[in-house]
XYZ file of C-alpha atoms in Angstrom:
617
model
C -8.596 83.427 13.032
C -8.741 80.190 13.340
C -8.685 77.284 10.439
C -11.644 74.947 10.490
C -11.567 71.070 9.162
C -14.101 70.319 6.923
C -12.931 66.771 5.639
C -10.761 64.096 7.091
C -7.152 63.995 5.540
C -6.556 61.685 3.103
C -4.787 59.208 3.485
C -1.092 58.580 1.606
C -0.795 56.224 -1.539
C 1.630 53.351 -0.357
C 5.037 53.119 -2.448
C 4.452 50.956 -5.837
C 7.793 48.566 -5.960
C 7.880 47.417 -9.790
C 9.758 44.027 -9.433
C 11.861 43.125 -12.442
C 12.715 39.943 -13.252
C 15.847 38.671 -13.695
C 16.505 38.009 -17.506
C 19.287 35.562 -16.691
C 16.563 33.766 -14.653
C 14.463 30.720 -16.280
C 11.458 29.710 -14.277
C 11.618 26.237 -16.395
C 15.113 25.793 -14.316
C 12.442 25.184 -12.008
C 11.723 21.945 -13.759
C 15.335 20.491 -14.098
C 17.535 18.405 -11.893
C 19.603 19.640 -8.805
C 22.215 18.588 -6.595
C 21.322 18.012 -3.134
C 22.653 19.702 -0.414
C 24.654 18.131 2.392
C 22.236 19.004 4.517
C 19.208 17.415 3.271
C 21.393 14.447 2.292
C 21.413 13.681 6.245
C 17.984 14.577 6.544
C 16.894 11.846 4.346
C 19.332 8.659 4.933
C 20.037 9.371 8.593
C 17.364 10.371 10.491
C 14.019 8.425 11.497
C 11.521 10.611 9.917
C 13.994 10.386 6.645
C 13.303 7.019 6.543
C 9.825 6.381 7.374
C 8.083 9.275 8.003
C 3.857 9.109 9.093
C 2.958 6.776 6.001
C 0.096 4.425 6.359
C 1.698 1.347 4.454
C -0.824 -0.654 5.958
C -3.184 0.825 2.625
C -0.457 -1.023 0.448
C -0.889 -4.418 1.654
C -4.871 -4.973 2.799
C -6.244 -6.763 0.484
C -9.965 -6.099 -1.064
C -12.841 -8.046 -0.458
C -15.227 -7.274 -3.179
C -19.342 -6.735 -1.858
C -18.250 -7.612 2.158
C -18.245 -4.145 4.041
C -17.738 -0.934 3.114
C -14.347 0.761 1.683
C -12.527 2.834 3.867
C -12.846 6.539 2.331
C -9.630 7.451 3.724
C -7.075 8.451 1.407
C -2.940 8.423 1.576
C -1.283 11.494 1.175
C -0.489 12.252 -2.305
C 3.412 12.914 -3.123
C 4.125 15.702 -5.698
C 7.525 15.822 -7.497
C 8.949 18.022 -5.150
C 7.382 16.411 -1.728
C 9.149 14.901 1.197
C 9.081 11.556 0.278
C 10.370 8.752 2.852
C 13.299 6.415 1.641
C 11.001 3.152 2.912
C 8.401 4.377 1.104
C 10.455 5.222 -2.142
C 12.085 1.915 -1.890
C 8.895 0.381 -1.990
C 7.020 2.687 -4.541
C 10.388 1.762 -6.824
C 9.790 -1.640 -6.742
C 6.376 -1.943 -7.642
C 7.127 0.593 -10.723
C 9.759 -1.774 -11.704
C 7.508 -4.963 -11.379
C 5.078 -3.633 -13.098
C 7.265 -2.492 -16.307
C 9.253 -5.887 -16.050
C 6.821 -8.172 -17.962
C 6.661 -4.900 -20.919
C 10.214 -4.737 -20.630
C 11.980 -8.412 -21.412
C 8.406 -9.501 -23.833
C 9.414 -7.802 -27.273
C 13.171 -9.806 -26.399
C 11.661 -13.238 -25.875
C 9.579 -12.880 -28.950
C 12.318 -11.127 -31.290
C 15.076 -13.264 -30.441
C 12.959 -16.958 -30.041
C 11.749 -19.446 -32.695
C 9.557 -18.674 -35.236
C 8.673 -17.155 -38.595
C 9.932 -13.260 -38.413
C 12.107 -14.004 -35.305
C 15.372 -14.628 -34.949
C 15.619 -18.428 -33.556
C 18.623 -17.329 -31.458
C 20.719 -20.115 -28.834
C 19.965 -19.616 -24.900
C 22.818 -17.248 -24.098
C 22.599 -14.578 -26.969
C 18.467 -14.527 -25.315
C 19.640 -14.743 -21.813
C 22.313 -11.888 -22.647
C 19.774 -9.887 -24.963
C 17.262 -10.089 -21.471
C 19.546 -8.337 -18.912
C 20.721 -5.627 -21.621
C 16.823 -4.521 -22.144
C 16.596 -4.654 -18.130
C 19.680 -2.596 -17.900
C 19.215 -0.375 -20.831
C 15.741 0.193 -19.808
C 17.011 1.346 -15.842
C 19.843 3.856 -17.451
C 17.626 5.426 -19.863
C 14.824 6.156 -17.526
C 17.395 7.634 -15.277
C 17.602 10.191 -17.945
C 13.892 11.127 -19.007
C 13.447 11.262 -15.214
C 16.304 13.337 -14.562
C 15.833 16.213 -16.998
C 18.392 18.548 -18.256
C 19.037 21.649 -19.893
C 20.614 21.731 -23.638
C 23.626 24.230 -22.966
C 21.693 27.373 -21.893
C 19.350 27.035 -24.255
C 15.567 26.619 -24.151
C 15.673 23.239 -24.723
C 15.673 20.125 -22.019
C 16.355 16.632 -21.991
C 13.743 14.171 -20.536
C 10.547 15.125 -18.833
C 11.700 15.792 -15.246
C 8.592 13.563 -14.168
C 7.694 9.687 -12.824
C 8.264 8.611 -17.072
C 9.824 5.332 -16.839
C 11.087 4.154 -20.043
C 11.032 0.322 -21.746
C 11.308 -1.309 -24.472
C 8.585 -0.478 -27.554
C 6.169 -2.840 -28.625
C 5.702 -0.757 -32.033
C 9.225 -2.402 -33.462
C 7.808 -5.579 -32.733
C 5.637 -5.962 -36.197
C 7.979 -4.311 -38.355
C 11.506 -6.427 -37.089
C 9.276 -9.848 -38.128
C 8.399 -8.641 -41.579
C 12.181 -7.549 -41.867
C 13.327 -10.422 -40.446
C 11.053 -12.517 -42.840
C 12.341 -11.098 -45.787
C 15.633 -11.134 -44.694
C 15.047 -15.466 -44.148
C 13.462 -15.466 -47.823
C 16.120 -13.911 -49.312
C 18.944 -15.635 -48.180
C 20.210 -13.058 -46.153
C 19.169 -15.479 -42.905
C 20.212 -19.171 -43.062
C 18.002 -21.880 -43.430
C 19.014 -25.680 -42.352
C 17.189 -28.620 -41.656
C 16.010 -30.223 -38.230
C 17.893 -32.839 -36.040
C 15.508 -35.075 -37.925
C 17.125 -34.284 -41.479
C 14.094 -33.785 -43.276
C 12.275 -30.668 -41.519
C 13.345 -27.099 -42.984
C 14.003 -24.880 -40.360
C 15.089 -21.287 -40.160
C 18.546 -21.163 -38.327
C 19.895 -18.362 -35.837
C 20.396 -15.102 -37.815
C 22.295 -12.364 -35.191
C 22.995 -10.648 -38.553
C 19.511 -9.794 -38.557
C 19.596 -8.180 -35.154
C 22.414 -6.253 -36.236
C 20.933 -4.859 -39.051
C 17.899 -3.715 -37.212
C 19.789 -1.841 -34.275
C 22.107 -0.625 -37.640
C 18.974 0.984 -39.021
C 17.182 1.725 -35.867
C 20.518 4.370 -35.254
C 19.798 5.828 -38.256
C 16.040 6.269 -38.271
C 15.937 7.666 -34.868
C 17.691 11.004 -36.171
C 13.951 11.854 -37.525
C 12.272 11.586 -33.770
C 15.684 13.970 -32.306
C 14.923 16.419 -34.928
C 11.340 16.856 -34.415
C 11.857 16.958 -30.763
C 12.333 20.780 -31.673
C 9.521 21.515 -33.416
C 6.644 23.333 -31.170
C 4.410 21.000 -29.897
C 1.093 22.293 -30.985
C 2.846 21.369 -34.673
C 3.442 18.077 -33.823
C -0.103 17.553 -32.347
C -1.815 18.610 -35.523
C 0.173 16.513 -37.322
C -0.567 13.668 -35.832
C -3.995 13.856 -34.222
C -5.777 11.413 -32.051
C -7.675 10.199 -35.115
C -4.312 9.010 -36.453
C -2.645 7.626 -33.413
C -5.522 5.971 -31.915
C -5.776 3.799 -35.130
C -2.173 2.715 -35.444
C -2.103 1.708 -31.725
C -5.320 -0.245 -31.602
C -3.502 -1.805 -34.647
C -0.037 -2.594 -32.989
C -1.869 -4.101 -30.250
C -4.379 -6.086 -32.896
C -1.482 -7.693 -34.401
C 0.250 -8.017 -31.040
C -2.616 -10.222 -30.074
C -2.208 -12.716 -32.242
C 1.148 -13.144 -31.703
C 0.411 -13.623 -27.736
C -2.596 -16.194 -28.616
C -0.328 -18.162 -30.681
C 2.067 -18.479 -27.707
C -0.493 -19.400 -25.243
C -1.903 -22.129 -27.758
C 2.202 -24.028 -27.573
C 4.185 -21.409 -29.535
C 4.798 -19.717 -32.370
C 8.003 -22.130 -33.418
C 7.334 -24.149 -36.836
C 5.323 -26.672 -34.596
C 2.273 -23.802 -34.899
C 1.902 -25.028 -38.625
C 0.597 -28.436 -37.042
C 2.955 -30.560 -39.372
C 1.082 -34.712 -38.718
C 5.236 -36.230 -38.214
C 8.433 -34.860 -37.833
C 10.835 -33.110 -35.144
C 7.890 -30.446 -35.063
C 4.751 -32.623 -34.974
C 4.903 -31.184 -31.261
C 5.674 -28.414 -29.510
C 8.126 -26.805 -28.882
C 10.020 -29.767 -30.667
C 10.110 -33.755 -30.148
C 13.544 -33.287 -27.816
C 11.265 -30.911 -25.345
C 9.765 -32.418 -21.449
C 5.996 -33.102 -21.861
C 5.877 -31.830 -25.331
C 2.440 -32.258 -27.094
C 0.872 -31.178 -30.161
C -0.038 -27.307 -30.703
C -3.055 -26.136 -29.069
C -3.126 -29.258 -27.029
C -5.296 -28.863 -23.872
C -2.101 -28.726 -21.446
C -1.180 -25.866 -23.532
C -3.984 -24.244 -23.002
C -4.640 -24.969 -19.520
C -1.037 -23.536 -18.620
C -1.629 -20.114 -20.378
C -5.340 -20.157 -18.344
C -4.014 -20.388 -15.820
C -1.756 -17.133 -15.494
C -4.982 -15.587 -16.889
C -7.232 -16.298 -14.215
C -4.448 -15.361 -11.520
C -4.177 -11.949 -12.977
C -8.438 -12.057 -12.501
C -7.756 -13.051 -9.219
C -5.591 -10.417 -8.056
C -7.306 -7.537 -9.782
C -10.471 -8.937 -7.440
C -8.977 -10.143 -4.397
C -5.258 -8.292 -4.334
C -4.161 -5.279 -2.278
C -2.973 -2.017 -4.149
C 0.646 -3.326 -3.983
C -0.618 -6.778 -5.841
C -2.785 -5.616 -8.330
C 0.378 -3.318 -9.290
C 2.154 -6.294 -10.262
C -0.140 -8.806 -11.382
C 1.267 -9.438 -14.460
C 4.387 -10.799 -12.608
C 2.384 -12.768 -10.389
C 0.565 -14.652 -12.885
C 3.726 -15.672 -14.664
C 5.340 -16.846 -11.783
C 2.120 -19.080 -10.500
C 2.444 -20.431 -14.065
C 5.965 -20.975 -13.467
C 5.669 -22.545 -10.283
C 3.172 -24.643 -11.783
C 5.085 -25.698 -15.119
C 7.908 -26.365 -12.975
C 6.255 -28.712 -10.540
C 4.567 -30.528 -13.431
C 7.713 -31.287 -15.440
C 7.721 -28.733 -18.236
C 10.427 -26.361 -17.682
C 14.081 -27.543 -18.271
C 16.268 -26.027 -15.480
C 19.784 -26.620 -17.298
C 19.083 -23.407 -18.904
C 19.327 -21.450 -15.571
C 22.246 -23.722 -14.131
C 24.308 -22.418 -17.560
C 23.322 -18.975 -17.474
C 26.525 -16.316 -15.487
C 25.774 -15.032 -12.255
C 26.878 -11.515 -13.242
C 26.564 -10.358 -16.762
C 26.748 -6.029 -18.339
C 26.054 -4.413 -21.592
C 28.464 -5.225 -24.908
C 29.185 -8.827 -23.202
C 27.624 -9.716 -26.598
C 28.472 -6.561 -28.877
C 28.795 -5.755 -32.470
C 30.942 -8.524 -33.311
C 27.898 -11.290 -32.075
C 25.777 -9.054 -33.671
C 27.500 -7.306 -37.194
C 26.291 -3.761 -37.418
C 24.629 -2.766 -40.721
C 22.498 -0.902 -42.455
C 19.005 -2.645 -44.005
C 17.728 -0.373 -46.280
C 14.400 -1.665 -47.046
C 13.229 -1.096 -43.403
C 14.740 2.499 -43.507
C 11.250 4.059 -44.637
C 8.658 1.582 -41.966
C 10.833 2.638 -39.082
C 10.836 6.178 -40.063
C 6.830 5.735 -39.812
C 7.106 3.928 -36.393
C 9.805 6.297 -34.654
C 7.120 9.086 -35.768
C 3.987 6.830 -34.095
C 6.200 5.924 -31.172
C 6.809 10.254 -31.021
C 3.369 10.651 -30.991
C 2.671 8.148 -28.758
C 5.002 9.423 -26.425
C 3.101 13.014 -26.421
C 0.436 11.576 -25.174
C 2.160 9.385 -22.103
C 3.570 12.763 -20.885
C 0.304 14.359 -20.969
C -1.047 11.682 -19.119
C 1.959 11.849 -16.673
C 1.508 15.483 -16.213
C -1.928 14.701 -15.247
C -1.898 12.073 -12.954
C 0.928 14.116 -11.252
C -1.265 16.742 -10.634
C 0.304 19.303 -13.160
C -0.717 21.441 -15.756
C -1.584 20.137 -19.355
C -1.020 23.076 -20.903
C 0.839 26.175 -21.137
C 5.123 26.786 -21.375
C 6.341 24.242 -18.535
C 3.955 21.839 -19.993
C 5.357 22.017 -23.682
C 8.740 22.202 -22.274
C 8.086 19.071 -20.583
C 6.765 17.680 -23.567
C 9.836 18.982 -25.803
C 12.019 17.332 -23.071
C 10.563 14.095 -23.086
C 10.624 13.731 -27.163
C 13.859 14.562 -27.198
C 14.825 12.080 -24.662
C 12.335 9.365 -26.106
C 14.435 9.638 -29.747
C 18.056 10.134 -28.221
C 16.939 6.822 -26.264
C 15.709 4.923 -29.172
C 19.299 5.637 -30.314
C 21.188 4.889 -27.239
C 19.121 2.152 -27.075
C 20.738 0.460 -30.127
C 23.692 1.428 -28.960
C 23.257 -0.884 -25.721
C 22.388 -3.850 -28.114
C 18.859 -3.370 -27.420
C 15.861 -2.508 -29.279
C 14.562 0.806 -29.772
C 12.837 2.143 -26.120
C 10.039 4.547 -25.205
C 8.280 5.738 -22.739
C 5.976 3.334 -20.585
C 1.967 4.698 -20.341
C 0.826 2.009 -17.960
C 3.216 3.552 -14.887
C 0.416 5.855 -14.965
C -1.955 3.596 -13.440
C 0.789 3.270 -10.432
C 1.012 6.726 -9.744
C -2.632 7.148 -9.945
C -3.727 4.186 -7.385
C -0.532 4.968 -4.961
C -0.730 8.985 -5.210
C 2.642 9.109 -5.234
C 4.317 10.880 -8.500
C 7.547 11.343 -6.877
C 10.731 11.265 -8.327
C 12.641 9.421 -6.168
C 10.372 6.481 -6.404
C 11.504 6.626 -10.234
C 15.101 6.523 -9.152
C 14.397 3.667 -7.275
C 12.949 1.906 -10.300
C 15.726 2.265 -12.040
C 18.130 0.705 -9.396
C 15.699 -2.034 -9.757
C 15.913 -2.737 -13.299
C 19.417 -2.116 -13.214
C 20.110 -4.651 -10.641
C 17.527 -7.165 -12.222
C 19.669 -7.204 -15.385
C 23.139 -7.149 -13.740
C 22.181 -10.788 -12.378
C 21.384 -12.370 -15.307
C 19.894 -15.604 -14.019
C 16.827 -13.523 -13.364
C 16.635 -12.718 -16.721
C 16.960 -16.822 -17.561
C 14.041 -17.249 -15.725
C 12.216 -15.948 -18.366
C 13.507 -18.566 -20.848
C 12.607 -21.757 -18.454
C 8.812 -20.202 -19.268
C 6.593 -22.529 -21.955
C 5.506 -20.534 -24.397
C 1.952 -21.014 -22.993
C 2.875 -19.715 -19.409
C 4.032 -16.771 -21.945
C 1.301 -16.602 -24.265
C -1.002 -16.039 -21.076
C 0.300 -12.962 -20.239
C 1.656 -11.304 -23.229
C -2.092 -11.932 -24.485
C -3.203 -9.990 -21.611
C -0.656 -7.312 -22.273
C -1.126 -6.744 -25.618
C -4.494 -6.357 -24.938
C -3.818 -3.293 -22.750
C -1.996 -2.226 -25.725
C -4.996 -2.205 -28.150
C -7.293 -0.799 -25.151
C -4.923 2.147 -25.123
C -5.500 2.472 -28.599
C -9.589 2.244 -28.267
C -9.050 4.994 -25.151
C -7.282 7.321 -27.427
C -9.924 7.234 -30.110
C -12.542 7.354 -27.259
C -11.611 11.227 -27.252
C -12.979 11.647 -30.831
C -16.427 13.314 -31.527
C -17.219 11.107 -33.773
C -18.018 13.185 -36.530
C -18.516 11.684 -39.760
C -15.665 12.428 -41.602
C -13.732 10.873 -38.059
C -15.927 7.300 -38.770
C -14.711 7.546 -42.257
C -11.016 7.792 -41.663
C -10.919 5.394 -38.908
C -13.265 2.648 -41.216
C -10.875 3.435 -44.226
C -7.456 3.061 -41.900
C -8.707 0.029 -40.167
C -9.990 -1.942 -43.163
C -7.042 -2.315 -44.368
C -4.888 -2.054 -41.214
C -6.559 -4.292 -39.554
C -6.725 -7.022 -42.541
C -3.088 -7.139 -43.511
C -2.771 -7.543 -39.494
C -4.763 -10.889 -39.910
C -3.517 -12.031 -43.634
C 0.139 -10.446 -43.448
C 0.961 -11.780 -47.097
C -2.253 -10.416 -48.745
C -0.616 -7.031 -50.300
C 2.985 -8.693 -51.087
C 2.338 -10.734 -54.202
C 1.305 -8.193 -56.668
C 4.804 -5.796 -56.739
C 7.869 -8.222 -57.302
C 10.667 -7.531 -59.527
C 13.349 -9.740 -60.320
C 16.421 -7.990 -62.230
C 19.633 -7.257 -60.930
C 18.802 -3.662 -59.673
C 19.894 -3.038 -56.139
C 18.324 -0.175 -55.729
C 15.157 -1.467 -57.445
C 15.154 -4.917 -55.237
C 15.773 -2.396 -51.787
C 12.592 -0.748 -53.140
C 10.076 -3.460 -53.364
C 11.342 -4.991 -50.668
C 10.833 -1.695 -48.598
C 7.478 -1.193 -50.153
C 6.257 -4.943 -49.313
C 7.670 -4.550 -45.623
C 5.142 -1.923 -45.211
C 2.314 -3.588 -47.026
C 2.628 -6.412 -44.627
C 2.806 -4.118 -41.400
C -1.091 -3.525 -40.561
C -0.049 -0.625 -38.693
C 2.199 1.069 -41.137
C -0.556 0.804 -43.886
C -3.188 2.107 -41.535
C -1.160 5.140 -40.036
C -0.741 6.067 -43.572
C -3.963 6.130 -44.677
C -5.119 7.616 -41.397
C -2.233 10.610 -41.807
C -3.095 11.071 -45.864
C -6.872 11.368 -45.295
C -6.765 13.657 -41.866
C -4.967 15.749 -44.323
C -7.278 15.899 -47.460
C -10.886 15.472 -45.713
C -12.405 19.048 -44.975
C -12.845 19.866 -41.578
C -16.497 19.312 -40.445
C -18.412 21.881 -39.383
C -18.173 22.640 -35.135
C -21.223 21.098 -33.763
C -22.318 24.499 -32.230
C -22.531 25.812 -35.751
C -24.671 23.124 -37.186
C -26.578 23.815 -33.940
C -26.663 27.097 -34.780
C -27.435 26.689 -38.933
C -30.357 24.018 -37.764
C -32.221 27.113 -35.628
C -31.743 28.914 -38.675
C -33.215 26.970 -40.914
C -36.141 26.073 -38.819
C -37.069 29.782 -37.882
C -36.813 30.418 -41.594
C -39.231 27.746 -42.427
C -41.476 28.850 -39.218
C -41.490 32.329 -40.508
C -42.594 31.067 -43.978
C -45.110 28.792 -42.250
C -46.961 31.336 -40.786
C -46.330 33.840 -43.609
C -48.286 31.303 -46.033
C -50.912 30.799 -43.073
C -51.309 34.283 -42.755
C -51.889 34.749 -46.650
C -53.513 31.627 -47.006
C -56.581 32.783 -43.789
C -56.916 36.102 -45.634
C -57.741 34.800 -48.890
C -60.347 32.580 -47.075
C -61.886 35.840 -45.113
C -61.910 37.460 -48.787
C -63.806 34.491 -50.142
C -66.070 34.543 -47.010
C -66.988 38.381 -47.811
C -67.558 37.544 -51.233
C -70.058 35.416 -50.286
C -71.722 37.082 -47.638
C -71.878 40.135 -50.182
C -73.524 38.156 -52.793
């Protein structure tokens, strides 16, 4: 007998392997930093490709000719974290990072520690000093956030592990003059009189510097801290309603400060006294001084204006990148060759110069308790703030905005924004965060690699270590100044309009950003307008630290609109999703068809009844 087939066989199930991941494994190690090997070591610093590798660098340096011929569509290669990138070509990318951050860097310095009401009127070699610390402090701490490492086998990181170059924060700016201002009306800053015996003038108060780093330590606990809270917390906490009205405000008040600057400075010849050693600016004893908002003045500051136009028309990639730095130094060249820069200041400035050549004994550490509570607020903003440069970093980089290596990124970056406001201080410096407008580099270059930011910060580091760079930035005019810092500062409120550009616009959102801005906004253009109605005048320490506190706040626009921002995001019902008013319109309009034609309906047959009526009759 034999067997017959009556279907083919069928074939065997392959073997299932279940793979099981290690639990001592963390894909977020992933993320962090890691020593290279010996090997690629001599791949990258000793061999040809290493070095230069199939680059066009020709795209860096052509420059644009706007409406003649058409742009080239091609494209560079774009350069992830983890790509080959060659050391030319990091070299180079490093160096535009760090020119473009330079002019954000060393600004909140010149105006803290210069003349002025609010600043701190300091001598030329505490400024040139404070100058290469920010340059330095700002290359060592970016070296961290870039870096990125792991809390002690925990799930915690420090710094972002991305392109996140960090520099000094403009938010400080606004609340160190209106504690420095209180600190020169109540004695705590000297006061003296002019070479000319008559003219009050505010004399150099390091104390006052010392006292803001003091507190700035202390504050930036709250910023470390919430560094561990998730980030979705922290987010609706601090929405884009609230943070896009506090920077549009810092940059506001910014503003003014940079016009002011651009129109001969913001010294005490800005009050336009008719005689005296301040009847011109900067003072009588300056080359080619002239009154305030003279037309030399203005000319000066034009002119780096319309060379920053000029290069964002005309300039190649690798300009444009550092315009900012370009217009100053036209103006320089310019202020020089007309006979209004002083170069003793440069000849007297060291060669070589480090952190804590000027410490704690120049500067007297302390503790200023009426600012406590405003930089509390401003760490927070500058947290916030902060959330959303890494976001945009993530982005440009071409890496996900959501998800667990995205928060952890986000965690990391916090953290390292806070410990670096403290460390910061620590350096002498004022309080640093990270930089948003690197963004726009990585973006135009396509390269978001980290060894470009390395680079950057050998830069900045070697920028400050020569500290006769750093002078340069004191033989400026205040003009030459005042026409880039205006620029600048405008980016700053820009950001803020961007941020707030996200909105839907709802009503209760026009609401809370009228309400935060009316009076933001107005105590950013009449500073005193909120001070004169709380004043006390006993012997109370506590009760003096109090209204002084509460008056530093009510003469910060940004402070008072953050906080009006934050307390009505919090008490204004949500609004209704736009889908569901959709939704509750089609509703109500089927309803009201429905009764339409139900009425119609009723309303024809009582007219055919009357018609049959009649026709009866």
């Amino acid at each position: 007998m034999t067997n017959e087939i009556t279907s083919e066989p069928t074939a065997a199930a392959p073997p299932v392997y279940e793979i099981i991941p290690d639990p001592k494994h963390d894909e977020l190690e992933d993320t962090a930093a890691k020593i290279p090997s010996l090997n690629s070591i001599y791949n990258k610093f000793f061999t040809k490709d290493g070095w230069l590798g199939d680059y066009d660098y020709a795209f860096l340096c052509m420059p644009t000719i706007p409406c003649l011929g058409k742009k080239s569509s091609r494209q560079p290669p774009f350069f992830g974290l983890k790509t080959k990138l060659p050391v030319l070509l990091a070299i180079v990318m490093g160096f535009q990072h760090a020119l473009a951050m330079i002019a954000g860097v060393v600004t909140p310095v010149l105006i803290m520690s210069g003349p002025g009401t609010g600043n701190m009127n300091l001598d030329m070699p505490t400024r040139s000093y404070m100058l290469s610390a920010s340059l330095i402090s700002s290359g060592i701490l970016s070296l961290i956030q870039i870096t990125r490492f792991r809390l002690f086998n925990t799930k915690y990181y420090l710094g972002t592990g991305l392109l996140s170059v960090v520099g000094t924060s403009f938010n400080f700016v606004p609340t160190f003059g209106a504690m420095t201002t209180r600190m020169y009306l109540s004695g705590q800053c000297p006061m003296g009189l002019a070479p000319d015996g008559v003219t009050p003038v505010q004399l150099p108060c390091p104390e006052a510097w010392g006292a803001f780093l003091g507190t700035c330590m202390l504050c930036s606990i709250i910023e470390i801290l919430l560094a561990f809270l998730p980030p979705k917390i922290m987010k609706n906490l601090f929405p884009p309603v609230v943070t896009g009205v506090t920077v549009f405000l810092i940059g506001a008040k910014l503003i003014g400060t940079g016009l002011t600057q651009w129109a001969g400075g913001s010294g005490p010849c800005s009050a336009m006294p008719a005689e005296g050693f301040f009847s011109v600016c900067p003072n009588l004893g300056a080359p080619n001084a002239a009154p305030w908002a003279s037309p030399q003045w203005i000319g000066l500051g034009f002119l780096v204006f319309m060379t920053i136009m000029f290069v964002e028309f005309f300039g190649s990639p690798f300009m444009r990148n550092a315009q900012v730095v370009i217009g100053l130094v036209v103006g320089l060249v310019v202020a020089a060759a007309t006979g209004y820069t002083d170069i003793s200041t440069l000849d007297d400035a060291p060669t070589i110069t480090f952190l804590w050549v000027k410490n704690f004994t120049t500067f007297p550490l302390s503790i200023y308790a009426p600012a406590i509570i405003p930089l509390l607020v401003t760490y927070v903003l500058t947290m916030v703030e902060a959330i959303g440069d890494v976001t945009a970093s993530c982005e440009v980089s071409r890496l996900a905005v959501e998800g667990r290596e995205f928060e952890s990124r986000i965690q990391g970056g916090v953290l390292a924004d806070g410990l670096g406001g403290f460390l910061s201080a620590v350096m002498t410096n004022s309080p640093m965060s990270v930089f948003a407008q690197n963004n726009g580099i990585i973006a135009l270059t396509r390269c978001a690699n980290t060894s470009a930011g390395y680079m950057c910060c050998f830069f900045l580091i070697l920028m400050g270590v020569f500290s006769k760079f750093g002078t340069l930035f004191l033989m400026i005019p205040d003009s030459v100044l005042g026409g880039m810092t205006t620029f600048l500062f405008a980016n700053v409120a820009s950001s803020g309009m961007r941020i707030l550009a996200f909105l839907k616009w709802t009503r209760r959102d026009r609401f809370i950003v009228s309400a935060a801005i009316s009076l933001g906004l107005g105590v950013s253009l009449i500073p005193n307008a909120l001070t004169h109605f709380l004043s006390y005048n006993g012997s109370s320490t506590v009760l003096i630290g109090l209204v002084d506190s509460i008056n530093i706040i009510l003469s910060t626009g940004f402070c008072v609109g953050a906080i009006i921002a934050i307390v009505l995001n919090q008490l204004l019902p949500e609004e209704k999703p736009e889908e569901m008013e959709k939704e509750l319109a089609e509703g109500v309009r089927q309803a009201d068809s429905k009764q339409a034609a139900k009425i119609a309906a009723e309303m024809e047959e009582a007219a055919s009844g009357d018609k049959s009526g009649m026709k009866h009759l």
